[in-house]
Short mmCIF file of N, CA and C in Angstrom, two decimals:
data_model
loop_
_atom_site.label_atom_id
_atom_site.label_comp_id
_atom_site.label_asym_id
_atom_site.label_seq_id
_atom_site.Cartn_x
_atom_site.Cartn_y
_atom_site.Cartn_z
N MET A 1 -4.53 7.10 -42.94
CA MET A 1 -5.34 5.91 -42.89
C MET A 1 -6.77 6.24 -43.29
N LYS A 2 -7.29 5.49 -44.20
CA LYS A 2 -8.67 5.69 -44.65
C LYS A 2 -9.66 4.97 -43.74
N ARG A 3 -9.22 3.82 -43.18
CA ARG A 3 -10.07 3.04 -42.27
C ARG A 3 -9.24 2.58 -41.09
N ILE A 4 -9.92 2.47 -39.95
CA ILE A 4 -9.26 1.97 -38.75
C ILE A 4 -10.23 1.04 -38.02
N LYS A 5 -9.66 0.24 -37.12
CA LYS A 5 -10.49 -0.60 -36.26
C LYS A 5 -10.13 -0.29 -34.82
N LEU A 6 -11.16 -0.02 -34.01
CA LEU A 6 -11.00 0.18 -32.58
C LEU A 6 -11.91 -0.81 -31.87
N LEU A 7 -11.32 -1.62 -31.05
CA LEU A 7 -12.06 -2.68 -30.35
C LEU A 7 -12.85 -3.49 -31.36
N ASP A 8 -14.17 -3.47 -31.29
CA ASP A 8 -15.00 -4.29 -32.18
C ASP A 8 -15.64 -3.50 -33.31
N LYS A 9 -15.22 -2.26 -33.55
CA LYS A 9 -15.87 -1.40 -34.55
C LYS A 9 -14.88 -0.95 -35.63
N GLU A 10 -15.43 -0.79 -36.84
CA GLU A 10 -14.67 -0.24 -37.98
C GLU A 10 -15.08 1.22 -38.17
N PHE A 11 -14.11 2.05 -38.52
CA PHE A 11 -14.33 3.47 -38.73
C PHE A 11 -13.68 3.91 -40.03
N ALA A 12 -14.31 4.88 -40.71
CA ALA A 12 -13.77 5.44 -41.95
C ALA A 12 -13.44 6.92 -41.73
N LEU A 13 -12.41 7.38 -42.39
CA LEU A 13 -12.00 8.78 -42.30
C LEU A 13 -13.15 9.69 -42.72
N SER A 14 -13.47 10.69 -41.90
CA SER A 14 -14.53 11.63 -42.26
C SER A 14 -14.07 13.09 -42.23
N ILE A 15 -13.15 13.44 -41.31
CA ILE A 15 -12.64 14.81 -41.26
C ILE A 15 -11.12 14.75 -41.11
N PRO A 16 -10.39 15.08 -42.17
CA PRO A 16 -8.93 15.04 -42.08
C PRO A 16 -8.39 16.17 -41.19
N ALA A 17 -7.20 15.97 -40.68
CA ALA A 17 -6.56 16.94 -39.79
C ALA A 17 -6.47 18.33 -40.43
N SER A 18 -6.30 18.40 -41.73
CA SER A 18 -6.22 19.71 -42.40
C SER A 18 -7.52 20.50 -42.28
N ASP A 19 -8.67 19.82 -42.32
CA ASP A 19 -9.96 20.49 -42.14
C ASP A 19 -10.14 20.95 -40.69
N ILE A 20 -9.65 20.15 -39.76
CA ILE A 20 -9.71 20.54 -38.35
C ILE A 20 -8.88 21.80 -38.12
N LYS A 21 -7.67 21.83 -38.67
CA LYS A 21 -6.79 22.99 -38.51
C LYS A 21 -7.42 24.25 -39.09
N LYS A 22 -8.06 24.13 -40.24
CA LYS A 22 -8.73 25.28 -40.86
C LYS A 22 -9.86 25.79 -39.95
N ALA A 23 -10.65 24.88 -39.40
CA ALA A 23 -11.74 25.26 -38.50
C ALA A 23 -11.19 25.95 -37.25
N LEU A 24 -10.07 25.46 -36.73
CA LEU A 24 -9.46 26.06 -35.54
C LEU A 24 -8.99 27.49 -35.83
N TRP A 25 -8.36 27.71 -36.98
CA TRP A 25 -7.91 29.05 -37.35
C TRP A 25 -9.10 30.02 -37.43
N GLU A 26 -10.19 29.57 -38.02
CA GLU A 26 -11.37 30.43 -38.15
C GLU A 26 -11.97 30.75 -36.79
N MET A 27 -12.06 29.75 -35.91
CA MET A 27 -12.58 29.99 -34.57
C MET A 27 -11.67 30.93 -33.79
N ALA A 28 -10.37 30.70 -33.84
CA ALA A 28 -9.42 31.54 -33.11
C ALA A 28 -9.47 32.98 -33.60
N SER A 29 -9.61 33.17 -34.89
CA SER A 29 -9.69 34.54 -35.43
C SER A 29 -10.88 35.28 -34.85
N LYS A 30 -12.02 34.60 -34.76
CA LYS A 30 -13.23 35.21 -34.21
C LYS A 30 -13.07 35.49 -32.71
N ILE A 31 -12.52 34.53 -31.98
CA ILE A 31 -12.29 34.72 -30.54
C ILE A 31 -11.31 35.86 -30.31
N ASN A 32 -10.23 35.89 -31.08
CA ASN A 32 -9.23 36.97 -30.93
C ASN A 32 -9.86 38.34 -31.17
N ALA A 33 -10.73 38.44 -32.15
CA ALA A 33 -11.37 39.73 -32.45
C ALA A 33 -12.37 40.13 -31.38
N GLU A 34 -13.12 39.17 -30.85
CA GLU A 34 -14.22 39.49 -29.94
C GLU A 34 -13.84 39.53 -28.47
N LEU A 35 -12.81 38.81 -28.06
CA LEU A 35 -12.54 38.67 -26.62
C LEU A 35 -11.18 39.20 -26.18
N HIS A 36 -10.43 39.83 -27.07
CA HIS A 36 -9.07 40.25 -26.74
C HIS A 36 -8.99 41.18 -25.52
N ASP A 37 -10.05 41.92 -25.24
CA ASP A 37 -10.03 42.85 -24.11
C ASP A 37 -10.95 42.42 -22.96
N LYS A 38 -11.35 41.16 -22.93
CA LYS A 38 -12.32 40.68 -21.94
C LYS A 38 -11.71 39.85 -20.81
N ASN A 39 -10.42 39.56 -20.85
CA ASN A 39 -9.76 38.73 -19.84
C ASN A 39 -10.54 37.44 -19.58
N PRO A 40 -10.80 36.65 -20.64
CA PRO A 40 -11.62 35.45 -20.44
C PRO A 40 -10.89 34.33 -19.70
N LEU A 41 -11.69 33.52 -19.03
CA LEU A 41 -11.21 32.27 -18.47
C LEU A 41 -11.71 31.18 -19.41
N MET A 42 -10.80 30.48 -20.04
CA MET A 42 -11.14 29.37 -20.91
C MET A 42 -11.26 28.13 -20.04
N ILE A 43 -12.32 27.35 -20.24
CA ILE A 43 -12.53 26.14 -19.46
C ILE A 43 -12.62 24.95 -20.41
N CYS A 44 -11.62 24.10 -20.35
CA CYS A 44 -11.55 22.88 -21.15
C CYS A 44 -12.37 21.80 -20.46
N ILE A 45 -13.30 21.21 -21.21
CA ILE A 45 -14.13 20.15 -20.68
C ILE A 45 -13.48 18.81 -21.03
N LEU A 46 -12.92 18.18 -20.02
CA LEU A 46 -12.21 16.91 -20.20
C LEU A 46 -13.19 15.75 -20.26
N ASN A 47 -12.83 14.66 -20.89
CA ASN A 47 -11.55 14.33 -21.46
C ASN A 47 -11.46 14.74 -22.93
N GLY A 48 -12.57 14.72 -23.63
CA GLY A 48 -12.58 14.85 -25.08
C GLY A 48 -12.00 16.12 -25.63
N SER A 49 -12.03 17.21 -24.88
CA SER A 49 -11.62 18.51 -25.42
C SER A 49 -10.14 18.82 -25.26
N PHE A 50 -9.36 17.89 -24.74
CA PHE A 50 -7.97 18.23 -24.46
C PHE A 50 -7.18 18.60 -25.71
N MET A 51 -7.35 17.89 -26.81
CA MET A 51 -6.59 18.20 -28.03
C MET A 51 -7.09 19.50 -28.66
N PHE A 52 -8.40 19.63 -28.75
CA PHE A 52 -9.01 20.83 -29.30
C PHE A 52 -8.59 22.06 -28.49
N SER A 53 -8.67 21.97 -27.18
CA SER A 53 -8.33 23.11 -26.32
C SER A 53 -6.87 23.50 -26.47
N ALA A 54 -5.98 22.51 -26.47
CA ALA A 54 -4.55 22.79 -26.59
C ALA A 54 -4.24 23.47 -27.93
N ASP A 55 -4.79 22.94 -29.02
CA ASP A 55 -4.52 23.53 -30.33
C ASP A 55 -5.15 24.91 -30.49
N LEU A 56 -6.35 25.09 -29.96
CA LEU A 56 -7.00 26.40 -30.04
C LEU A 56 -6.24 27.43 -29.22
N MET A 57 -5.82 27.06 -28.03
CA MET A 57 -5.10 28.01 -27.16
C MET A 57 -3.80 28.50 -27.80
N LYS A 58 -3.17 27.67 -28.60
CA LYS A 58 -1.94 28.09 -29.28
C LYS A 58 -2.20 29.20 -30.30
N LEU A 59 -3.46 29.34 -30.73
CA LEU A 59 -3.82 30.34 -31.73
C LEU A 59 -4.43 31.60 -31.13
N ILE A 60 -4.65 31.60 -29.82
CA ILE A 60 -5.19 32.79 -29.15
C ILE A 60 -4.03 33.76 -28.96
N ASP A 61 -4.22 35.00 -29.40
CA ASP A 61 -3.10 35.95 -29.43
C ASP A 61 -3.15 37.00 -28.33
N PHE A 62 -3.87 36.74 -27.24
CA PHE A 62 -3.91 37.66 -26.11
C PHE A 62 -3.78 36.86 -24.82
N PRO A 63 -3.34 37.51 -23.73
CA PRO A 63 -3.20 36.77 -22.47
C PRO A 63 -4.56 36.31 -21.94
N CYS A 64 -4.62 35.07 -21.52
CA CYS A 64 -5.84 34.54 -20.90
C CYS A 64 -5.47 33.33 -20.06
N GLU A 65 -6.41 32.91 -19.22
CA GLU A 65 -6.21 31.75 -18.37
C GLU A 65 -6.98 30.56 -18.94
N ILE A 66 -6.53 29.37 -18.57
CA ILE A 66 -7.27 28.15 -18.90
C ILE A 66 -7.39 27.30 -17.64
N SER A 67 -8.54 26.68 -17.49
CA SER A 67 -8.76 25.76 -16.40
C SER A 67 -9.47 24.54 -16.97
N PHE A 68 -9.75 23.56 -16.11
CA PHE A 68 -10.28 22.29 -16.59
C PHE A 68 -11.40 21.79 -15.68
N VAL A 69 -12.41 21.21 -16.29
CA VAL A 69 -13.43 20.46 -15.57
C VAL A 69 -13.54 19.12 -16.26
N LYS A 70 -13.97 18.13 -15.51
CA LYS A 70 -14.14 16.80 -16.10
C LYS A 70 -15.58 16.37 -15.88
N LEU A 71 -16.26 16.14 -17.00
CA LEU A 71 -17.64 15.70 -16.98
C LEU A 71 -17.74 14.41 -17.75
N SER A 72 -18.76 13.64 -17.46
CA SER A 72 -18.97 12.39 -18.18
C SER A 72 -20.46 12.20 -18.44
N SER A 73 -20.79 11.85 -19.70
CA SER A 73 -22.19 11.55 -20.01
C SER A 73 -22.31 10.40 -21.02
N TYR A 74 -21.19 9.88 -21.49
CA TYR A 74 -21.21 8.82 -22.50
C TYR A 74 -20.78 7.49 -21.91
N GLU A 75 -21.39 6.43 -22.43
CA GLU A 75 -20.92 5.07 -22.20
C GLU A 75 -21.00 4.36 -23.53
N GLY A 76 -19.90 3.74 -23.94
CA GLY A 76 -19.88 3.09 -25.25
C GLY A 76 -20.10 4.11 -26.36
N MET A 77 -21.14 3.89 -27.17
CA MET A 77 -21.40 4.76 -28.32
C MET A 77 -22.58 5.71 -28.09
N GLY A 78 -23.10 5.79 -26.87
CA GLY A 78 -24.28 6.62 -26.66
C GLY A 78 -24.23 7.43 -25.38
N SER A 79 -24.98 8.52 -25.40
CA SER A 79 -25.12 9.37 -24.23
C SER A 79 -26.06 8.70 -23.23
N THR A 80 -25.70 8.79 -21.96
CA THR A 80 -26.56 8.24 -20.92
C THR A 80 -27.70 9.20 -20.59
N GLY A 81 -27.57 10.46 -21.03
CA GLY A 81 -28.57 11.47 -20.69
C GLY A 81 -28.34 12.07 -19.31
N LYS A 82 -27.35 11.54 -18.59
CA LYS A 82 -27.01 12.05 -17.25
C LYS A 82 -25.59 12.56 -17.27
N VAL A 83 -25.39 13.73 -16.67
CA VAL A 83 -24.07 14.35 -16.65
C VAL A 83 -23.48 14.19 -15.26
N LYS A 84 -22.31 13.55 -15.19
CA LYS A 84 -21.61 13.40 -13.93
C LYS A 84 -20.41 14.34 -13.92
N GLN A 85 -20.27 15.12 -12.84
CA GLN A 85 -19.10 15.99 -12.71
C GLN A 85 -18.07 15.23 -11.90
N LEU A 86 -16.91 14.99 -12.53
CA LEU A 86 -15.86 14.22 -11.90
C LEU A 86 -14.77 15.10 -11.30
N ILE A 87 -14.48 16.24 -11.94
CA ILE A 87 -13.53 17.22 -11.43
C ILE A 87 -14.17 18.59 -11.64
N GLY A 88 -14.18 19.43 -10.61
CA GLY A 88 -14.85 20.71 -10.70
C GLY A 88 -13.91 21.88 -10.88
N LEU A 89 -14.50 23.04 -11.04
CA LEU A 89 -13.78 24.29 -11.26
C LEU A 89 -13.36 24.89 -9.93
N ASN A 90 -12.12 25.34 -9.83
CA ASN A 90 -11.61 25.95 -8.61
C ASN A 90 -11.56 27.48 -8.68
N GLU A 91 -11.54 28.05 -9.88
CA GLU A 91 -11.40 29.50 -10.03
C GLU A 91 -12.72 30.21 -9.74
N LYS A 92 -12.60 31.44 -9.24
CA LYS A 92 -13.78 32.29 -9.05
C LYS A 92 -14.09 32.93 -10.40
N ILE A 93 -15.36 32.87 -10.80
CA ILE A 93 -15.73 33.38 -12.13
C ILE A 93 -16.69 34.57 -12.04
N GLU A 94 -17.03 35.00 -10.84
CA GLU A 94 -17.95 36.12 -10.71
C GLU A 94 -17.41 37.34 -11.47
N GLY A 95 -18.26 37.90 -12.34
CA GLY A 95 -17.89 39.08 -13.11
C GLY A 95 -16.97 38.83 -14.29
N ARG A 96 -16.60 37.59 -14.55
CA ARG A 96 -15.67 37.27 -15.63
C ARG A 96 -16.39 36.71 -16.85
N THR A 97 -15.75 36.87 -17.99
CA THR A 97 -16.19 36.18 -19.20
C THR A 97 -15.58 34.79 -19.18
N VAL A 98 -16.42 33.79 -19.37
CA VAL A 98 -16.00 32.39 -19.36
C VAL A 98 -16.27 31.82 -20.74
N VAL A 99 -15.31 31.08 -21.27
CA VAL A 99 -15.48 30.41 -22.56
C VAL A 99 -15.31 28.91 -22.34
N LEU A 100 -16.40 28.17 -22.55
CA LEU A 100 -16.35 26.72 -22.44
C LEU A 100 -15.79 26.15 -23.73
N LEU A 101 -14.76 25.33 -23.61
CA LEU A 101 -14.13 24.68 -24.76
C LEU A 101 -14.58 23.23 -24.80
N GLU A 102 -15.46 22.93 -25.73
CA GLU A 102 -16.08 21.60 -25.83
C GLU A 102 -15.70 20.96 -27.15
N ASP A 103 -15.41 19.66 -27.12
CA ASP A 103 -15.05 18.97 -28.35
C ASP A 103 -16.25 18.82 -29.27
N ILE A 104 -17.41 18.44 -28.69
CA ILE A 104 -18.59 18.19 -29.52
C ILE A 104 -19.85 18.50 -28.72
N VAL A 105 -20.79 19.15 -29.38
CA VAL A 105 -22.13 19.34 -28.81
C VAL A 105 -23.06 18.51 -29.67
N ASP A 106 -23.65 17.49 -29.05
CA ASP A 106 -24.63 16.69 -29.78
C ASP A 106 -26.01 16.90 -29.16
N THR A 107 -26.37 16.25 -28.08
CA THR A 107 -27.70 16.45 -27.49
C THR A 107 -27.84 17.82 -26.85
N GLY A 108 -26.72 18.39 -26.40
CA GLY A 108 -26.75 19.69 -25.72
C GLY A 108 -26.95 19.58 -24.22
N VAL A 109 -27.18 18.38 -23.72
CA VAL A 109 -27.46 18.17 -22.30
C VAL A 109 -26.27 18.58 -21.42
N THR A 110 -25.07 18.12 -21.78
CA THR A 110 -23.88 18.42 -20.98
C THR A 110 -23.61 19.91 -20.93
N ILE A 111 -23.61 20.56 -22.06
CA ILE A 111 -23.27 21.98 -22.10
C ILE A 111 -24.35 22.81 -21.39
N GLU A 112 -25.61 22.42 -21.54
CA GLU A 112 -26.70 23.13 -20.86
C GLU A 112 -26.53 23.04 -19.33
N LYS A 113 -26.22 21.85 -18.85
CA LYS A 113 -26.03 21.66 -17.40
C LYS A 113 -24.86 22.48 -16.89
N LEU A 114 -23.76 22.47 -17.61
CA LEU A 114 -22.58 23.22 -17.17
C LEU A 114 -22.83 24.72 -17.21
N ILE A 115 -23.49 25.22 -18.24
CA ILE A 115 -23.83 26.65 -18.30
C ILE A 115 -24.68 27.04 -17.10
N GLY A 116 -25.67 26.21 -16.74
CA GLY A 116 -26.49 26.48 -15.57
C GLY A 116 -25.69 26.55 -14.29
N GLN A 117 -24.74 25.62 -14.12
CA GLN A 117 -23.89 25.62 -12.93
C GLN A 117 -23.02 26.88 -12.88
N LEU A 118 -22.50 27.27 -14.03
CA LEU A 118 -21.63 28.46 -14.06
C LEU A 118 -22.43 29.74 -13.84
N ASN A 119 -23.60 29.84 -14.44
CA ASN A 119 -24.43 31.04 -14.27
C ASN A 119 -24.80 31.28 -12.81
N ALA A 120 -24.87 30.22 -12.01
CA ALA A 120 -25.16 30.36 -10.58
C ALA A 120 -24.02 31.07 -9.85
N GLN A 121 -22.85 31.17 -10.49
CA GLN A 121 -21.69 31.84 -9.88
C GLN A 121 -21.51 33.27 -10.40
N ASN A 122 -22.51 33.78 -11.11
CA ASN A 122 -22.56 35.18 -11.58
C ASN A 122 -21.40 35.63 -12.46
N PRO A 123 -21.09 34.87 -13.52
CA PRO A 123 -20.08 35.38 -14.46
C PRO A 123 -20.67 36.54 -15.25
N ARG A 124 -19.80 37.35 -15.84
CA ARG A 124 -20.28 38.42 -16.72
C ARG A 124 -20.95 37.82 -17.94
N ASP A 125 -20.33 36.76 -18.46
CA ASP A 125 -20.82 36.15 -19.69
C ASP A 125 -20.28 34.72 -19.77
N VAL A 126 -21.08 33.81 -20.32
CA VAL A 126 -20.62 32.44 -20.60
C VAL A 126 -20.78 32.21 -22.10
N LYS A 127 -19.67 31.90 -22.74
CA LYS A 127 -19.67 31.62 -24.17
C LYS A 127 -19.26 30.17 -24.38
N VAL A 128 -19.66 29.62 -25.52
CA VAL A 128 -19.34 28.23 -25.84
C VAL A 128 -18.59 28.18 -27.16
N ALA A 129 -17.44 27.52 -27.13
CA ALA A 129 -16.67 27.24 -28.34
C ALA A 129 -16.62 25.72 -28.48
N THR A 130 -17.19 25.21 -29.57
CA THR A 130 -17.18 23.77 -29.80
C THR A 130 -16.58 23.48 -31.16
N LEU A 131 -15.71 22.50 -31.19
CA LEU A 131 -15.13 22.12 -32.47
C LEU A 131 -16.20 21.54 -33.39
N LEU A 132 -17.05 20.68 -32.83
CA LEU A 132 -18.04 19.97 -33.63
C LEU A 132 -19.44 20.17 -33.07
N PHE A 133 -20.41 20.28 -33.97
CA PHE A 133 -21.81 20.43 -33.58
C PHE A 133 -22.67 19.52 -34.45
N LYS A 134 -23.53 18.74 -33.78
CA LYS A 134 -24.47 17.86 -34.47
C LYS A 134 -25.87 18.47 -34.35
N PRO A 135 -26.27 19.34 -35.28
CA PRO A 135 -27.58 19.99 -35.15
C PRO A 135 -28.75 19.01 -35.13
N ASP A 136 -28.65 17.90 -35.85
CA ASP A 136 -29.75 16.93 -35.88
C ASP A 136 -29.91 16.16 -34.58
N ALA A 137 -28.89 16.16 -33.74
CA ALA A 137 -28.96 15.44 -32.46
C ALA A 137 -29.33 16.35 -31.29
N CYS A 138 -29.24 17.66 -31.49
CA CYS A 138 -29.40 18.61 -30.40
C CYS A 138 -30.85 18.64 -29.90
N LYS A 139 -31.01 18.42 -28.60
CA LYS A 139 -32.33 18.40 -27.97
C LYS A 139 -32.55 19.59 -27.05
N ARG A 140 -31.54 20.41 -26.89
CA ARG A 140 -31.62 21.57 -25.99
C ARG A 140 -31.39 22.84 -26.80
N ASN A 141 -31.92 23.93 -26.29
CA ASN A 141 -31.74 25.23 -26.94
C ASN A 141 -30.53 25.91 -26.29
N VAL A 142 -29.34 25.59 -26.79
CA VAL A 142 -28.11 26.16 -26.26
C VAL A 142 -27.48 27.06 -27.31
N GLU A 143 -26.98 28.20 -26.85
CA GLU A 143 -26.32 29.13 -27.76
C GLU A 143 -24.85 28.75 -27.89
N LEU A 144 -24.44 28.53 -29.11
CA LEU A 144 -23.05 28.20 -29.41
C LEU A 144 -22.42 29.40 -30.10
N ASP A 145 -21.43 29.98 -29.46
CA ASP A 145 -20.84 31.22 -29.95
C ASP A 145 -19.79 30.99 -31.03
N TYR A 146 -19.06 29.89 -30.92
CA TYR A 146 -17.99 29.58 -31.86
C TYR A 146 -18.09 28.10 -32.22
N VAL A 147 -18.41 27.82 -33.48
CA VAL A 147 -18.57 26.44 -33.95
C VAL A 147 -17.57 26.20 -35.07
N GLY A 148 -16.77 25.16 -34.89
CA GLY A 148 -15.79 24.81 -35.92
C GLY A 148 -16.43 24.17 -37.13
N LEU A 149 -17.13 23.05 -36.91
CA LEU A 149 -17.73 22.29 -38.01
C LEU A 149 -19.08 21.71 -37.58
N GLU A 150 -20.07 21.78 -38.45
CA GLU A 150 -21.32 21.06 -38.24
C GLU A 150 -21.21 19.72 -38.93
N ILE A 151 -21.64 18.68 -38.23
CA ILE A 151 -21.49 17.32 -38.75
C ILE A 151 -22.81 16.55 -38.62
N PRO A 152 -22.95 15.45 -39.36
CA PRO A 152 -24.15 14.61 -39.22
C PRO A 152 -24.18 13.91 -37.86
N ASN A 153 -25.32 13.34 -37.55
CA ASN A 153 -25.50 12.66 -36.28
C ASN A 153 -24.96 11.23 -36.35
N ASP A 154 -23.65 11.11 -36.54
CA ASP A 154 -22.97 9.82 -36.60
C ASP A 154 -22.04 9.71 -35.40
N PHE A 155 -21.68 8.49 -35.04
CA PHE A 155 -20.71 8.27 -33.97
C PHE A 155 -19.32 8.44 -34.55
N ILE A 156 -18.50 9.27 -33.90
CA ILE A 156 -17.17 9.57 -34.41
C ILE A 156 -16.11 9.39 -33.33
N VAL A 157 -14.87 9.21 -33.78
CA VAL A 157 -13.71 9.10 -32.89
C VAL A 157 -12.55 9.88 -33.50
N GLY A 158 -11.57 10.15 -32.66
CA GLY A 158 -10.35 10.82 -33.11
C GLY A 158 -10.30 12.26 -32.62
N TYR A 159 -9.11 12.80 -32.61
CA TYR A 159 -8.86 14.17 -32.19
C TYR A 159 -9.52 14.45 -30.83
N GLY A 160 -9.30 13.55 -29.90
CA GLY A 160 -9.81 13.71 -28.54
C GLY A 160 -11.08 12.91 -28.26
N LEU A 161 -11.84 12.58 -29.29
CA LEU A 161 -13.07 11.82 -29.11
C LEU A 161 -12.75 10.32 -29.09
N ASP A 162 -13.51 9.57 -28.30
CA ASP A 162 -13.14 8.17 -28.12
C ASP A 162 -14.31 7.21 -28.27
N TYR A 163 -13.94 5.95 -28.40
CA TYR A 163 -14.86 4.83 -28.29
C TYR A 163 -14.34 3.98 -27.14
N ASP A 164 -15.02 4.04 -26.01
CA ASP A 164 -14.61 3.33 -24.79
C ASP A 164 -13.13 3.55 -24.47
N GLY A 165 -12.69 4.80 -24.60
CA GLY A 165 -11.33 5.18 -24.23
C GLY A 165 -10.31 5.10 -25.35
N TYR A 166 -10.65 4.54 -26.48
CA TYR A 166 -9.71 4.38 -27.60
C TYR A 166 -9.99 5.39 -28.71
N GLY A 167 -8.93 5.80 -29.38
CA GLY A 167 -9.04 6.67 -30.54
C GLY A 167 -8.77 8.13 -30.28
N ARG A 168 -8.64 8.54 -29.04
CA ARG A 168 -8.43 9.96 -28.73
C ARG A 168 -7.15 10.52 -29.37
N ASN A 169 -6.15 9.68 -29.57
CA ASN A 169 -4.85 10.11 -30.06
C ASN A 169 -4.79 10.34 -31.56
N LEU A 170 -5.83 10.00 -32.29
CA LEU A 170 -5.81 10.12 -33.75
C LEU A 170 -5.88 11.59 -34.18
N PRO A 171 -5.07 12.00 -35.15
CA PRO A 171 -5.10 13.40 -35.59
C PRO A 171 -6.29 13.74 -36.48
N ASP A 172 -6.92 12.72 -37.07
CA ASP A 172 -8.09 12.90 -37.92
C ASP A 172 -9.33 12.42 -37.16
N ILE A 173 -10.50 12.67 -37.73
CA ILE A 173 -11.75 12.20 -37.15
C ILE A 173 -12.35 11.14 -38.09
N TYR A 174 -12.83 10.07 -37.47
CA TYR A 174 -13.38 8.93 -38.18
C TYR A 174 -14.83 8.68 -37.76
N THR A 175 -15.62 8.16 -38.71
CA THR A 175 -17.03 7.83 -38.47
C THR A 175 -17.18 6.32 -38.45
N VAL A 176 -18.00 5.83 -37.51
CA VAL A 176 -18.22 4.39 -37.41
C VAL A 176 -18.93 3.89 -38.68
N ILE A 177 -18.49 2.74 -39.17
CA ILE A 177 -19.14 2.14 -40.33
C ILE A 177 -19.66 0.74 -40.03
N ASP A 178 -19.19 0.19 -38.91
CA ASP A 178 -19.56 -1.17 -38.54
C ASP A 178 -20.24 -1.13 -37.18
N TYR A 179 -21.56 -1.24 -37.18
CA TYR A 179 -22.28 -1.22 -35.91
C TYR A 179 -22.29 -2.61 -35.34
#
């Protein structure tokens, strides 16, 4: 599909599934090379990262754990600037390498807050793997260790990302064209 409609908005195809798969392979190769002997705990940030995390984990070629946290900072098409933690981490991370699996880093507020919370628990290292990064939207100085694709500061849906809950199931990523 070249165009889709979700609720009251029109979207055009911007990143096909084949480009996403290529980015995942490149990220997994780097993670496999750098973390194979670190016993990392992968942390999927729900809801948006569920597809990215599942597909990336299938490409990791060493034993590791995965856990989940649920954070919220978006309403409609924009960030509220406030991060709400809806489900927290149960695992002990002291002395461990932790890899945050994030679907998209735009303002950097969510990832910065989560890194701060995790660092208070004395992990050995906190790394960030994000499928998508919007450098023009980033307002925080956050280190991103594994970046799949850099994209413009547009509103997007698909592959886990949503517009008011819709569009997460799409295998491709679409950009809003109708504001």
